[in-house]
PDB file of C-alpha atoms and ligand atoms in Angstrom:
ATOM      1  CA  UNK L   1     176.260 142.122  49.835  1.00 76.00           C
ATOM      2  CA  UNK L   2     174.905 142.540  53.653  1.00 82.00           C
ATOM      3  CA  UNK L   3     176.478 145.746  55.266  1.00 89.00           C
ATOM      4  CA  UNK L   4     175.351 145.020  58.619  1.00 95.00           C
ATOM      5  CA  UNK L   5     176.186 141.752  61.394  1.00 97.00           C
ATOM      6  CA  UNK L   6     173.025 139.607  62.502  1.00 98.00           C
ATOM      7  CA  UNK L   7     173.679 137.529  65.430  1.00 98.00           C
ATOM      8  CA  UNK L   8     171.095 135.500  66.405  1.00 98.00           C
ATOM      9  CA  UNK L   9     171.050 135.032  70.475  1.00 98.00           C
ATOM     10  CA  UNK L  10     169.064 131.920  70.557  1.00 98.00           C
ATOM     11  CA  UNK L  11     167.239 129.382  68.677  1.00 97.00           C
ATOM     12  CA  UNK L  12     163.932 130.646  69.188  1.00 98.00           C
ATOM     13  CA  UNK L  13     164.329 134.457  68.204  1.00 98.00           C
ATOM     14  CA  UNK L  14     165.825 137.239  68.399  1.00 98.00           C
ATOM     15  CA  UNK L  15     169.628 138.543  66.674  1.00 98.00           C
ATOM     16  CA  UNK L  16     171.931 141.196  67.674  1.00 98.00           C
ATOM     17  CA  UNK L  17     173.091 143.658  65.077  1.00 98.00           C
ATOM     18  CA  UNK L  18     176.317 145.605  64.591  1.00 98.00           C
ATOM     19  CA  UNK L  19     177.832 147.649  62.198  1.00 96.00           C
ATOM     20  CA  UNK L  20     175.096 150.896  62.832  1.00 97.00           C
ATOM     21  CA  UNK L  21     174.027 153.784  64.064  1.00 97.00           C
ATOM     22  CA  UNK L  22     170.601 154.024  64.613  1.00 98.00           C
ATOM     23  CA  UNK L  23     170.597 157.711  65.665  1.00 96.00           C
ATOM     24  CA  UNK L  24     172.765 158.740  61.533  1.00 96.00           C
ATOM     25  CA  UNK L  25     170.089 158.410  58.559  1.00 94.00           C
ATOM     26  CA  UNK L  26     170.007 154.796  57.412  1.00 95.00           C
ATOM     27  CA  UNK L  27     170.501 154.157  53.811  1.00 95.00           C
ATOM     28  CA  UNK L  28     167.783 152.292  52.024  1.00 95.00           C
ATOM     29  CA  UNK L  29     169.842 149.137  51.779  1.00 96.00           C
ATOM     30  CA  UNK L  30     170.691 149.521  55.835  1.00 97.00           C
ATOM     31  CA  UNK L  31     167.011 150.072  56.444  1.00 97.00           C
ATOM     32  CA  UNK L  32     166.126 146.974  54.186  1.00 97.00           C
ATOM     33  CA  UNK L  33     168.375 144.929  55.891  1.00 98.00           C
ATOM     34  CA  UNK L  34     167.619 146.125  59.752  1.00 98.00           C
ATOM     35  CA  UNK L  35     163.635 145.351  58.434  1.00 98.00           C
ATOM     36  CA  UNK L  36     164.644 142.286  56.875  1.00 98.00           C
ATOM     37  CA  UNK L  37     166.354 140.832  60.195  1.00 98.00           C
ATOM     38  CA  UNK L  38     163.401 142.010  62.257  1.00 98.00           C
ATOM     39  CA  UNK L  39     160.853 139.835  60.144  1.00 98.00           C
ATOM     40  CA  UNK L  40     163.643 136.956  60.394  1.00 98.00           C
ATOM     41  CA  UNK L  41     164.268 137.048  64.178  1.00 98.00           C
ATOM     42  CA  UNK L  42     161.219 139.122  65.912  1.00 98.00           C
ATOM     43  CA  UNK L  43     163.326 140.713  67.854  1.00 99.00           C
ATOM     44  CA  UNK L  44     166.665 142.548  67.293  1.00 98.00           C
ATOM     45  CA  UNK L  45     169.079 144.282  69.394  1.00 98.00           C
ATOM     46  CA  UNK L  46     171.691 146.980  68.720  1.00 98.00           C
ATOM     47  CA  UNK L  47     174.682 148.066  71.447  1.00 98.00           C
ATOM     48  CA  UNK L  48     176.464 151.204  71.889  1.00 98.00           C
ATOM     49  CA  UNK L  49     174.056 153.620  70.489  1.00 98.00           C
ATOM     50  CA  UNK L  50     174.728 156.269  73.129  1.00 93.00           C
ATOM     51  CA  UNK L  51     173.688 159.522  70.362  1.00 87.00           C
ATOM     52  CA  UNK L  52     169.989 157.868  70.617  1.00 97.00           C
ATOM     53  CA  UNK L  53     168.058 161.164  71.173  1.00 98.00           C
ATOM     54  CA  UNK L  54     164.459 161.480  71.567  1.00 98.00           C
ATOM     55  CA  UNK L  55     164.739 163.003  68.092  1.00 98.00           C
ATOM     56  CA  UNK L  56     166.912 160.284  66.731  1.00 98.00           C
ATOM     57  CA  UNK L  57     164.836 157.793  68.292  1.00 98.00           C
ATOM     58  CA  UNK L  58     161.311 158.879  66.373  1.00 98.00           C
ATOM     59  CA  UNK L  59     163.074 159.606  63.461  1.00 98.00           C
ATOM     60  CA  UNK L  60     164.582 155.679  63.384  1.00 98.00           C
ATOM     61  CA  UNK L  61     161.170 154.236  64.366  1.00 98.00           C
ATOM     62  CA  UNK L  62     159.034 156.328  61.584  1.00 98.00           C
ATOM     63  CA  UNK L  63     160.590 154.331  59.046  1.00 97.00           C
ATOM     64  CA  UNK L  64     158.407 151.765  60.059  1.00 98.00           C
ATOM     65  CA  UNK L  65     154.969 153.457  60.760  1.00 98.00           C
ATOM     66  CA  UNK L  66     153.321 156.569  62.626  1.00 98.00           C
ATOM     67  CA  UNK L  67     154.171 156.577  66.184  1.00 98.00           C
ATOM     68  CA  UNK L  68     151.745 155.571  68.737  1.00 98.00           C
ATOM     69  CA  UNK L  69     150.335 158.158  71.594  1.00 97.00           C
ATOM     70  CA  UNK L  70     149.948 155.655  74.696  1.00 95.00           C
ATOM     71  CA  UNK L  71     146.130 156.724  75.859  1.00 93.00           C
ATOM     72  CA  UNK L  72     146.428 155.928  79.470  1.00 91.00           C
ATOM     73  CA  UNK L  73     150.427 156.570  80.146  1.00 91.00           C
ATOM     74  CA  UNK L  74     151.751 160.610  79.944  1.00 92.00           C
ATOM     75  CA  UNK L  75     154.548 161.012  77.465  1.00 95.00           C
ATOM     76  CA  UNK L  76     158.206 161.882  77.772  1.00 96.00           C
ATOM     77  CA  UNK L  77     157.931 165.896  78.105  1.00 96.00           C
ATOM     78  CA  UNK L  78     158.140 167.511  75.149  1.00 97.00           C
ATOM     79  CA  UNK L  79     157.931 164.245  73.631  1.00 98.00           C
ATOM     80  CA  UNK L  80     154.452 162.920  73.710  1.00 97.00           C
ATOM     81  CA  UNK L  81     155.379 159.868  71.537  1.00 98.00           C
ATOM     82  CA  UNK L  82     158.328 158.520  74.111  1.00 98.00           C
ATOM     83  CA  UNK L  83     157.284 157.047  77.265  1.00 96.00           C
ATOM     84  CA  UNK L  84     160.174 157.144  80.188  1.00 96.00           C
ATOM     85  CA  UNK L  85     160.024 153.495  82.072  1.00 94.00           C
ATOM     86  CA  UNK L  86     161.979 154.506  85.495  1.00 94.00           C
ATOM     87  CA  UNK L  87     161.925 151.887  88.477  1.00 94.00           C
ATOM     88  CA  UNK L  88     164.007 154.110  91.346  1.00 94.00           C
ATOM     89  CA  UNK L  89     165.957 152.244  93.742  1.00 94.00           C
ATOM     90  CA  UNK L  90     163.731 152.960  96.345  1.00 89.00           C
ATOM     91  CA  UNK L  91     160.569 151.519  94.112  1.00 86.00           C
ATOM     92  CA  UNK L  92     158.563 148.800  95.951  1.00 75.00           C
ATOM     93  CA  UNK L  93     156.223 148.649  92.902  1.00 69.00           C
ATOM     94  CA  UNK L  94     155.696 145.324  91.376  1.00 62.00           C
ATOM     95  CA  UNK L  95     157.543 146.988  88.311  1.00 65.00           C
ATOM     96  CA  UNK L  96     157.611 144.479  85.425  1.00 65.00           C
ATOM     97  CA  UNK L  97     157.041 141.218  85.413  1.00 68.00           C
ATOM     98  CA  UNK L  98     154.119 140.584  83.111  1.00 91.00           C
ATOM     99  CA  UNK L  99     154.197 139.029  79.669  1.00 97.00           C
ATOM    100  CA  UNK L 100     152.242 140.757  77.283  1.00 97.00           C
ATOM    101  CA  UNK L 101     152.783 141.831  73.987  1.00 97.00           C
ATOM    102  CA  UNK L 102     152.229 146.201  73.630  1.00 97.00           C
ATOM    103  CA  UNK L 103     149.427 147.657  73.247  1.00 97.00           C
ATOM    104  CA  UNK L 104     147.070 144.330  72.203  1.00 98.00           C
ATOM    105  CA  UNK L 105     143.961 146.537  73.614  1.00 97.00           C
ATOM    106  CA  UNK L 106     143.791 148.637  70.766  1.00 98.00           C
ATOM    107  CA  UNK L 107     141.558 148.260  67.687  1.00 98.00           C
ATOM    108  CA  UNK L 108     144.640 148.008  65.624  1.00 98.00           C
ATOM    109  CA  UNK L 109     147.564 147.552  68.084  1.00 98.00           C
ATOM    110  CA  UNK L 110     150.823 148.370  67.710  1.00 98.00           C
ATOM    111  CA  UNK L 111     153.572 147.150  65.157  1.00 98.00           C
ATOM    112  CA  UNK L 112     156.530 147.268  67.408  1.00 98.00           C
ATOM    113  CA  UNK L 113     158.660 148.523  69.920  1.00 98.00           C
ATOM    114  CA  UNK L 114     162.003 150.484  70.243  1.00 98.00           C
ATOM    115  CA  UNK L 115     163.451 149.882  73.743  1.00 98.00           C
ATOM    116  CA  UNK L 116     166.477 152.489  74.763  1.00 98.00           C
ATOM    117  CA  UNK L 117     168.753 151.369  77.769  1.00 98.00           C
ATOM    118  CA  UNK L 118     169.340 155.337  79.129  1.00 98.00           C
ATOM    119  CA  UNK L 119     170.374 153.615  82.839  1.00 98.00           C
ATOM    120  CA  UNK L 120     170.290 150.243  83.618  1.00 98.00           C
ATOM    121  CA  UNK L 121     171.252 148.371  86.350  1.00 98.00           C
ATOM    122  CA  UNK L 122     174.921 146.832  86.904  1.00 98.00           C
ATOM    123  CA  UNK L 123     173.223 143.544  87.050  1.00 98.00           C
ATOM    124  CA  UNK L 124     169.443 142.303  86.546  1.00 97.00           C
ATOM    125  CA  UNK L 125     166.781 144.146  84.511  1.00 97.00           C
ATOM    126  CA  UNK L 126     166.711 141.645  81.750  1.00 98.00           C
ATOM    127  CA  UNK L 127     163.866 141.456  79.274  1.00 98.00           C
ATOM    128  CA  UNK L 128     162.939 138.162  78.260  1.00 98.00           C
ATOM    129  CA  UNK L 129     160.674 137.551  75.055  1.00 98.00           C
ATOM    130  CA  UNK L 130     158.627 134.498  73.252  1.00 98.00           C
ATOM    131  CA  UNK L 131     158.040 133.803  69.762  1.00 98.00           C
ATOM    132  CA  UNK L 132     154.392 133.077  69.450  1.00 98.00           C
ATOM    133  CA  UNK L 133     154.809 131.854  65.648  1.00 98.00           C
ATOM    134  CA  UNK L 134     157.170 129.278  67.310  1.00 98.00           C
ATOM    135  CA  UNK L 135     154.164 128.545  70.419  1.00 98.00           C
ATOM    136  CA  UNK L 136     151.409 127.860  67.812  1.00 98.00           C
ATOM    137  CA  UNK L 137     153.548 125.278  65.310  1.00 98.00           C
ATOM    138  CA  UNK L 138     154.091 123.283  68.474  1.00 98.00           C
ATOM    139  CA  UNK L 139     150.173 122.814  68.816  1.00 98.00           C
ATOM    140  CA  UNK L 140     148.928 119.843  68.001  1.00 98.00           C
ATOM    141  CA  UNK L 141     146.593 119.858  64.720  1.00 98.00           C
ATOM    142  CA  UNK L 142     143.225 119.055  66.776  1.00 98.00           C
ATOM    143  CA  UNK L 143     144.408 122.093  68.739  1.00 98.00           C
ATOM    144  CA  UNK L 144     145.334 124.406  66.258  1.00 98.00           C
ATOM    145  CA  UNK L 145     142.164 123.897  64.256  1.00 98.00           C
ATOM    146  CA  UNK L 146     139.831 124.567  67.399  1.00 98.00           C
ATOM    147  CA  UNK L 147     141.724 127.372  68.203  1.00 98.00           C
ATOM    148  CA  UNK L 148     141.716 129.000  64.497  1.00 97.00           C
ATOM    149  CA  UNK L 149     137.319 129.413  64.505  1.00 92.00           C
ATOM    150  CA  UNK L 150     137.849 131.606  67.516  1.00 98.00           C
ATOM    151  CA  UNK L 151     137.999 135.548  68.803  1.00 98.00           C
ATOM    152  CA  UNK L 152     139.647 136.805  72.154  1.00 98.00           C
ATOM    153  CA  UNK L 153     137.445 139.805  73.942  1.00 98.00           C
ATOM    154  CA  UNK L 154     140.922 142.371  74.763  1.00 98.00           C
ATOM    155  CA  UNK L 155     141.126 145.149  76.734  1.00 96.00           C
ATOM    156  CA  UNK L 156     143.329 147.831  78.967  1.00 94.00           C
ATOM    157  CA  UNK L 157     140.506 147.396  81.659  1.00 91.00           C
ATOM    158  CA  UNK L 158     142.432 145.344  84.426  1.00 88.00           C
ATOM    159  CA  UNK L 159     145.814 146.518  84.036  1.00 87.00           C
ATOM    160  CA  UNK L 160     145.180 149.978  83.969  1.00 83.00           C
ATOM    161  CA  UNK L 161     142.578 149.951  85.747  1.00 70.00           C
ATOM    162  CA  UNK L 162     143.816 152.527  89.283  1.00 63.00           C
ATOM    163  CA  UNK L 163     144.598 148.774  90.895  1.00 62.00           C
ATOM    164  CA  UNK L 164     146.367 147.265  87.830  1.00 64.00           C
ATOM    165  CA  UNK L 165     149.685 146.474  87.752  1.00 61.00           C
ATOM    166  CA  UNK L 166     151.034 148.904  84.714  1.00 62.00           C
ATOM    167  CA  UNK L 167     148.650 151.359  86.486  1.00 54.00           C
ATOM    168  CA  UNK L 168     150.774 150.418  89.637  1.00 53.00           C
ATOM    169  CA  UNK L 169     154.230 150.603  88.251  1.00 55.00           C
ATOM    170  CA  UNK L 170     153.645 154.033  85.814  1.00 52.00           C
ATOM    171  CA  UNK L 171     152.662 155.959  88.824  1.00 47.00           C
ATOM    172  CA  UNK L 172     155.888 157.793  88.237  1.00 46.00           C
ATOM    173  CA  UNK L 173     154.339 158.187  84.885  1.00 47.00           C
ATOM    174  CA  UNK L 174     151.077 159.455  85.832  1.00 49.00           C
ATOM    175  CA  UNK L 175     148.788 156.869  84.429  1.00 52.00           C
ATOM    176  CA  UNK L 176     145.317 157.839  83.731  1.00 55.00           C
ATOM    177  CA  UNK L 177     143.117 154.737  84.723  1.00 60.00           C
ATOM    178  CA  UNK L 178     141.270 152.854  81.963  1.00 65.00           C
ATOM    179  CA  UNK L 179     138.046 150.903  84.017  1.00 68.00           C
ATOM    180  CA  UNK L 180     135.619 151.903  81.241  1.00 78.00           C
ATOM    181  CA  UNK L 181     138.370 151.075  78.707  1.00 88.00           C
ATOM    182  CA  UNK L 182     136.848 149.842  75.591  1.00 93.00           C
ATOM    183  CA  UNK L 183     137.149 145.687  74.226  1.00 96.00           C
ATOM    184  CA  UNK L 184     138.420 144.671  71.229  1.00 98.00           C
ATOM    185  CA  UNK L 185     137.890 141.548  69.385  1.00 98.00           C
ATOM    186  CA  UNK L 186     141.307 139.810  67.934  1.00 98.00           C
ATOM    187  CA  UNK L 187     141.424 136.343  66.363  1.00 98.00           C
ATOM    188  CA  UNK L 188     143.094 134.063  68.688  1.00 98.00           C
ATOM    189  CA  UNK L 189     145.112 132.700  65.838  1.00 98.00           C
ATOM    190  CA  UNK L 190     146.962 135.725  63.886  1.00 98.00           C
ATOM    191  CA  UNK L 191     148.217 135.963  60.432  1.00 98.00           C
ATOM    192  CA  UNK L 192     151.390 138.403  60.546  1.00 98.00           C
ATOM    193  CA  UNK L 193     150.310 140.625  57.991  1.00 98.00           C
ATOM    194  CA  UNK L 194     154.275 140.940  56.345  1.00 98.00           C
ATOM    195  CA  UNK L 195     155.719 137.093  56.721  1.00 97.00           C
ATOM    196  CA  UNK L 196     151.883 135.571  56.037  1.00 98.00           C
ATOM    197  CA  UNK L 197     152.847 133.329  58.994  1.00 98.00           C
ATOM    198  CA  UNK L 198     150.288 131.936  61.783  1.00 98.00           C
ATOM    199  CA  UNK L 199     150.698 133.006  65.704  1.00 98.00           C
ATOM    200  CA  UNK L 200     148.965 133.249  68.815  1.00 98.00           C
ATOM    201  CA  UNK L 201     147.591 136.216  69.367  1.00 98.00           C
ATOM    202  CA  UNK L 202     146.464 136.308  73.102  1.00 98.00           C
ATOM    203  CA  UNK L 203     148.430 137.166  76.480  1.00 98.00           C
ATOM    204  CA  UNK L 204     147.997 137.390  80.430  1.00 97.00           C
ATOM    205  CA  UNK L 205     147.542 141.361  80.385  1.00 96.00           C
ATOM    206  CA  UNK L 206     145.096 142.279  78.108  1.00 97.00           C
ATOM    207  CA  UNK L 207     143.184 139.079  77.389  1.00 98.00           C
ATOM    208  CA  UNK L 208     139.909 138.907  78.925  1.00 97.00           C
ATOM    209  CA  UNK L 209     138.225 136.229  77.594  1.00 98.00           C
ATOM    210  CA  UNK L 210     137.064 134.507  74.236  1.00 98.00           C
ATOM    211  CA  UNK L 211     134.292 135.840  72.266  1.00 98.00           C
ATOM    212  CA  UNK L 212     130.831 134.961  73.130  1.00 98.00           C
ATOM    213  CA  UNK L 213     132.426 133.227  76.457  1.00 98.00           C
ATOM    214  CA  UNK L 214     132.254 133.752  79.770  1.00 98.00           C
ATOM    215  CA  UNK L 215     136.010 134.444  81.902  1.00 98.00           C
ATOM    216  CA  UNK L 216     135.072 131.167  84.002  1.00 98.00           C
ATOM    217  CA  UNK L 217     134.730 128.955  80.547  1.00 98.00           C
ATOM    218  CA  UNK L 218     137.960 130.820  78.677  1.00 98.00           C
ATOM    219  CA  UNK L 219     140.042 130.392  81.775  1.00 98.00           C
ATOM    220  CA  UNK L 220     141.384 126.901  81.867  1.00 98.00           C
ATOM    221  CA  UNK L 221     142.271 127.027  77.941  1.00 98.00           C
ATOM    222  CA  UNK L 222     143.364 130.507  77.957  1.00 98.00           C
ATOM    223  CA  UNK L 223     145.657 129.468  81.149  1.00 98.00           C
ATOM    224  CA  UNK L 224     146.882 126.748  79.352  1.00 98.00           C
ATOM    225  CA  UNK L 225     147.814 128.603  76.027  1.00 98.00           C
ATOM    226  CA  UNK L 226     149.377 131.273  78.484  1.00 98.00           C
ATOM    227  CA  UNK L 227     151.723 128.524  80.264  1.00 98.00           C
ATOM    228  CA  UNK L 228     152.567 127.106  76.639  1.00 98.00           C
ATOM    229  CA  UNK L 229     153.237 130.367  75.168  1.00 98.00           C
ATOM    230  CA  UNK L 230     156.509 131.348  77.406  1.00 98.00           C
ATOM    231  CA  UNK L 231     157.671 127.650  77.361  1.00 98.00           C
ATOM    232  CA  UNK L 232     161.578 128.419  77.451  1.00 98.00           C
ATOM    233  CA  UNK L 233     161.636 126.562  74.031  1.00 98.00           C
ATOM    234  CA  UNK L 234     159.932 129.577  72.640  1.00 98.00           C
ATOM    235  CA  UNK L 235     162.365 132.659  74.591  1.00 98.00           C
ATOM    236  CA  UNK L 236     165.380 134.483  74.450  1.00 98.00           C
ATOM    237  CA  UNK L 237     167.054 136.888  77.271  1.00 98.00           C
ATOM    238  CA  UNK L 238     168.390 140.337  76.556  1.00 98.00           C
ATOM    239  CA  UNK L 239     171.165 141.306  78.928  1.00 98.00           C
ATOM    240  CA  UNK L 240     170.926 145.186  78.872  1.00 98.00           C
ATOM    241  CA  UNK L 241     174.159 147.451  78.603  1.00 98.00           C
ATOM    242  CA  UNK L 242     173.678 151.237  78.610  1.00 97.00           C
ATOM    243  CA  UNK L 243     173.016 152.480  75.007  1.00 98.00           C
ATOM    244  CA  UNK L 244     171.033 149.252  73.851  1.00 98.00           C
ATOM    245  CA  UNK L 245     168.478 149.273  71.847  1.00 98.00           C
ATOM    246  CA  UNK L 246     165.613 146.579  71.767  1.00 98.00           C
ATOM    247  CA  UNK L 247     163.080 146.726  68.398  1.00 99.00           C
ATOM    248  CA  UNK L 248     160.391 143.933  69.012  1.00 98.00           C
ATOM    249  CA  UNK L 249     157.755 142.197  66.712  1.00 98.00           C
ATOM    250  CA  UNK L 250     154.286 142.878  68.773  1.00 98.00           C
ATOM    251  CA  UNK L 251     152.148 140.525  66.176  1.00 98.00           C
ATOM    252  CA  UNK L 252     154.430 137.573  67.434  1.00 98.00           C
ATOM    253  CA  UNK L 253     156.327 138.091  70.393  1.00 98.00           C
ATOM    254  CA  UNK L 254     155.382 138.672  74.234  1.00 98.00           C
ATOM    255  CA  UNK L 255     158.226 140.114  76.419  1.00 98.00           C
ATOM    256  CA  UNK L 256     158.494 140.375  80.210  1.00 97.00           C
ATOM    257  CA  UNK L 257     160.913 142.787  82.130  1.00 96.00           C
ATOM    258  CA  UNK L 258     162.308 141.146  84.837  1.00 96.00           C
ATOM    259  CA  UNK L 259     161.374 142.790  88.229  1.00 94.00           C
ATOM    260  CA  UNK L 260     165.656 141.320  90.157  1.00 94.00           C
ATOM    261  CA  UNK L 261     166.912 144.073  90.428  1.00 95.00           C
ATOM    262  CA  UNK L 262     166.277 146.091  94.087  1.00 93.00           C
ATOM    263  CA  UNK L 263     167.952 149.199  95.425  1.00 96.00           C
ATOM    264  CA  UNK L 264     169.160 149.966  91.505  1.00 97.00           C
ATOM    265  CA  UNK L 265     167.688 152.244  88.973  1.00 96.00           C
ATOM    266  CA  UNK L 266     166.870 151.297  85.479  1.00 96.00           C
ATOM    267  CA  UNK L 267     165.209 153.664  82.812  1.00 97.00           C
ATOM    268  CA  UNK L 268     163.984 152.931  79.500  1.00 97.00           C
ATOM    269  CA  UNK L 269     163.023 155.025  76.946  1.00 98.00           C
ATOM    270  CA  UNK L 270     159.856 153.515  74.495  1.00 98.00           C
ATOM    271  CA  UNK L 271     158.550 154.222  70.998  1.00 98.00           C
ATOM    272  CA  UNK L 272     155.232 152.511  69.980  1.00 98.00           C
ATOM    273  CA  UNK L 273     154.852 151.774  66.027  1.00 98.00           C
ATOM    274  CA  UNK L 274     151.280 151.436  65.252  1.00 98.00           C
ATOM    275  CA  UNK L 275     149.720 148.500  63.603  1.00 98.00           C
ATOM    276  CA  UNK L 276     146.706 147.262  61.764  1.00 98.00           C
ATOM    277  CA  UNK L 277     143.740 145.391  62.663  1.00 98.00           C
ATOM    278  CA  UNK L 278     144.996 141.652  63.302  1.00 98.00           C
ATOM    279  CA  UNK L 279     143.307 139.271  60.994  1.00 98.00           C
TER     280      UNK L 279
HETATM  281  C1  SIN Y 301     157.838 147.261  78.222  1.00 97.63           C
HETATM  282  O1  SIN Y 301     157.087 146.423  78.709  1.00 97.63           O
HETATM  283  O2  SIN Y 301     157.502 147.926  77.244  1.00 97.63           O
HETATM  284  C2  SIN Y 301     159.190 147.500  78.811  1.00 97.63           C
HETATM  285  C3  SIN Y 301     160.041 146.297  78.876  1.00 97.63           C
HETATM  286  C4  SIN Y 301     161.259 146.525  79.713  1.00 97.63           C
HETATM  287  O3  SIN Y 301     161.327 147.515  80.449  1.00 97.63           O
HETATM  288  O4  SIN Y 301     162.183 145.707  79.642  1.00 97.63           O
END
């Protein structure tokens, strides 16, 4: 019998869950079900989990895989796994704003993410995320078969490079730049390595191309994939309360933080899972 409440938020992904605490030690039957209802829904969110330390928080996303070391963002102190998202009132940074799905620059990016509301704003701050499973079976079959012989070239090159955006908005974080940042190639079409299920695997950060193209040929079909891939049909919308937790699918979703929020503080605590090497 299910011990814990899933709630899905919309009909494209992502559920809320009650009836935890992430920051106690989860049974196995707790931990099968929170991993279960991630798989199911790409996205799940838990409220109220104010005893989240930077402790907790590791311990809770090591039952899912090593923790990632961000290469060109400084840790929390102390903490070199966290990383501390803070967007001060005063911040005229283009904070946010950019779908992308974490860490796709890596040789084997990441698993997932664990998002902690420390502050957030009394209104505004949302994350919105799309279900790239859901944006590939809406292809058309011509399209999905020309898309599943090809490679994407990504890389942290242009966002963190010292003009990037994430470069931009983590200057509070001291982000080293990344120009000479190495490529990696992913297959545009990915195979999530736990469901066995097809999604698109590319996204307006870290995307540079397709293998053995130029930019000016990928552009018009990445752009279009791009614009299909955050097609409302495809999102939900996370309304953040202090305490929340966010744990997102980065083999299938993209999320974007939404930059409506001016003159308020919001600050986010992050652990990376690492993946494997997308096939
Ligand atoms: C992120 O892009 O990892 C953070 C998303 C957010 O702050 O809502």
């Amino acid at each position: 019998m299910a011990t814990l409440d899933i709630t899905p938020i919309a009909g494209a992904l992502g559920a809320e869950i009650s009836g935890v605490q992430l920051s106690e030690e989860l049974s196995n039957t707790q931990f099968d079900e929170i991993h279960q209802a991630f798989l199911d829904h790409h996205v799940i969110f838990f409220r109220d989990q104010a005893g989240l330390t930077p402790e907790a928080q590791k311990r809770f996303a090591r039952r899912f895989g090593s923790l990632n070391v961000h290469p060109y963002v400084k840790g929390m102190e102390g903490h070199p796994e966290l990383l501390e998202i803070i967007k001060e009132p005063d911040d005229k940074l283009n904070f946010g704003g950019g779908w992308h799905s974490d860490m796709s620059f890596l040789e084997e990016p990441a698993l997932g993410s664990i998002l902690y509301g420390v502050e957030v704003p009394d209104y505004g701050g949302d994350t919105l995320f799309a279900n790239q499973i859901a944006a590939y079976e809406a292809l058309s079959d011509g399209m999905k078969e020309m898309l599943g012989g090809l490679k994407a070239v990504h890389s942290a090159s242009r966002e963190y490079s010292a003009k990037g955006q994430s470069a931009q908005a983590r200057q509070s974080m001291q982000s080293d730049t990344a120009t000479d940042a190495p490529e990696y190639e992913h297959p545009v079409v990915r195979t999530h390595p736990e469901s066995g299920r097809k999604g698109l695997y590319v996204n307006p950060a870290f995307t540079l191309r397709f293998a053995g193209m130029t930019k000016r040929e990928s552009k018009p079909l990445l752009n279009f994939l791009f614009d299909h891939s955050r097609d409302e049909r495809f999102t939900c919308r996370f309304r953040w309360s202090e305490g929340a937790v966010a744990f997102w699918d980065n083999r299938c979703c993209w999320h974007y933080a939404l930059n409506d929020y001016p003159g308020q503080r919001r600050h986010m605590r992050r652990a990376t899972v690492n993946g494997d090497r997308p096939f």
